[in-house]
Amino acid sequence: MQQYDPVALLEAACSVAELAHCPYSGFRVGAAVATRSGRIFSGCNVENASYGLTICAERVALTKAISEGHPTFVAIAVVASGVSIPYPCGACRQVLQEFCDSELPIHLSTLDAPDVVERHTLADLLPHPFVFEKP
Ligand code: THU
């Protein structure tokens, strides 16, 4: 698997969390993906007054990379406000499944305790993903 720097990825996630548009929850989330092409793309959560239109940080980072022509990922880092580890929501896990290997490393930390980092894989967090098979 392509090399990447987990520290740089977590730093990118922390930086972009500052840009979160989260007037409703007050919960800042930052995500950064490392691409096979050697780039890092980051994204923050973008909330909306119509709450259901909110976009998670993970999906912002992924869609930025994909729409810039970098659709293959080797790792993701996610950080959020507070001290509780921000496990990606179910929707984001399924979107990761669409584009990433089940062994994708997922680095998780927080803005208030950035030295505490958990590392999981996509298979750990989404053990039985939905996969579409044409009938
Ligand atoms: N959020 C994310 O950005 N990623 C997740 O995986 C879960 C939740 C955001 C959405 C919303 O802006 C805030 O966290 C509270 O749900």
mmCIF file of C-alpha atoms in Angstrom, residues 1 4 6 9-10 13 30-34 58 62 73-79 85-90 92-97 100-109 116-127:
data_model
loop_
_atom_site.group_PDB
_atom_site.id
_atom_site.type_symbol
_atom_site.label_atom_id
_atom_site.label_comp_id
_atom_site.label_asym_id
_atom_site.label_seq_id
_atom_site.Cartn_x
_atom_site.Cartn_y
_atom_site.Cartn_z
ATOM 1 C CA MET A 1 0.000 0.000 0.000
ATOM 2 C CA TYR A 4 1.437 8.292 3.802
ATOM 3 C CA PRO A 6 -0.437 9.741 9.629
ATOM 4 C CA LEU A 9 -3.013 13.586 7.868
ATOM 5 C CA LEU A 10 -4.182 14.253 11.435
ATOM 6 C CA ALA A 13 -7.856 17.185 9.701
ATOM 7 C CA GLY A 30 -12.345 17.728 10.194
ATOM 8 C CA ALA A 31 -11.376 14.882 7.872
ATOM 9 C CA ALA A 32 -8.368 14.381 5.634
ATOM 10 C CA VAL A 33 -7.804 11.648 3.069
ATOM 11 C CA ALA A 34 -4.468 10.509 1.651
ATOM 12 C CA GLU A 58 -15.584 12.726 5.706
ATOM 13 C CA LEU A 62 -13.790 12.302 -0.232
ATOM 14 C CA PHE A 73 -7.473 6.361 -1.094
ATOM 15 C CA VAL A 74 -4.842 4.905 1.205
ATOM 16 C CA ALA A 75 -5.937 6.386 4.572
ATOM 17 C CA ILE A 76 -8.292 8.800 6.310
ATOM 18 C CA ALA A 77 -7.996 10.840 9.509
ATOM 19 C CA VAL A 78 -10.989 12.302 11.357
ATOM 20 C CA VAL A 79 -10.946 14.676 14.323
ATOM 21 C CA ILE A 85 -13.206 9.764 19.697
ATOM 22 C CA PRO A 86 -15.323 10.676 16.619
ATOM 23 C CA TYR A 87 -16.221 7.355 15.018
ATOM 24 C CA PRO A 88 -17.527 8.065 11.498
ATOM 25 C CA CYS A 89 -21.306 7.796 11.096
ATOM 26 C CA GLY A 90 -22.838 4.840 9.300
ATOM 27 C CA CYS A 92 -19.822 7.860 5.880
ATOM 28 C CA ARG A 93 -18.656 4.288 6.504
ATOM 29 C CA GLN A 94 -20.762 3.108 3.568
ATOM 30 C CA VAL A 95 -19.410 5.905 1.345
ATOM 31 C CA LEU A 96 -15.850 4.940 2.342
ATOM 32 C CA GLN A 97 -16.739 1.375 1.361
ATOM 33 C CA CYS A 100 -11.706 2.225 -0.332
ATOM 34 C CA ASP A 101 -10.148 -1.117 0.442
ATOM 35 C CA SER A 102 -11.528 -2.865 3.539
ATOM 36 C CA GLU A 103 -8.061 -2.534 5.118
ATOM 37 C CA LEU A 104 -8.136 1.282 4.800
ATOM 38 C CA PRO A 105 -6.499 2.752 7.933
ATOM 39 C CA ILE A 106 -8.803 5.148 9.814
ATOM 40 C CA HIS A 107 -7.012 7.453 12.272
ATOM 41 C CA LEU A 108 -9.279 9.095 14.857
ATOM 42 C CA SER A 109 -8.525 11.827 17.371
ATOM 43 C CA VAL A 116 -4.901 10.341 21.938
ATOM 44 C CA VAL A 117 -5.248 8.570 18.591
ATOM 45 C CA GLU A 118 -7.149 5.402 17.707
ATOM 46 C CA ARG A 119 -6.385 3.451 14.553
ATOM 47 C CA HIS A 120 -9.009 1.217 12.995
ATOM 48 C CA THR A 121 -9.630 -0.262 9.586
ATOM 49 C CA LEU A 122 -12.733 0.134 7.485
ATOM 50 C CA ALA A 123 -13.443 -3.582 7.988
ATOM 51 C CA ASP A 124 -13.369 -3.038 11.788
ATOM 52 C CA LEU A 125 -15.933 -0.242 11.590
ATOM 53 C CA LEU A 126 -18.114 -1.683 8.812
ATOM 54 C CA PRO A 127 -17.835 -5.471 9.063
#
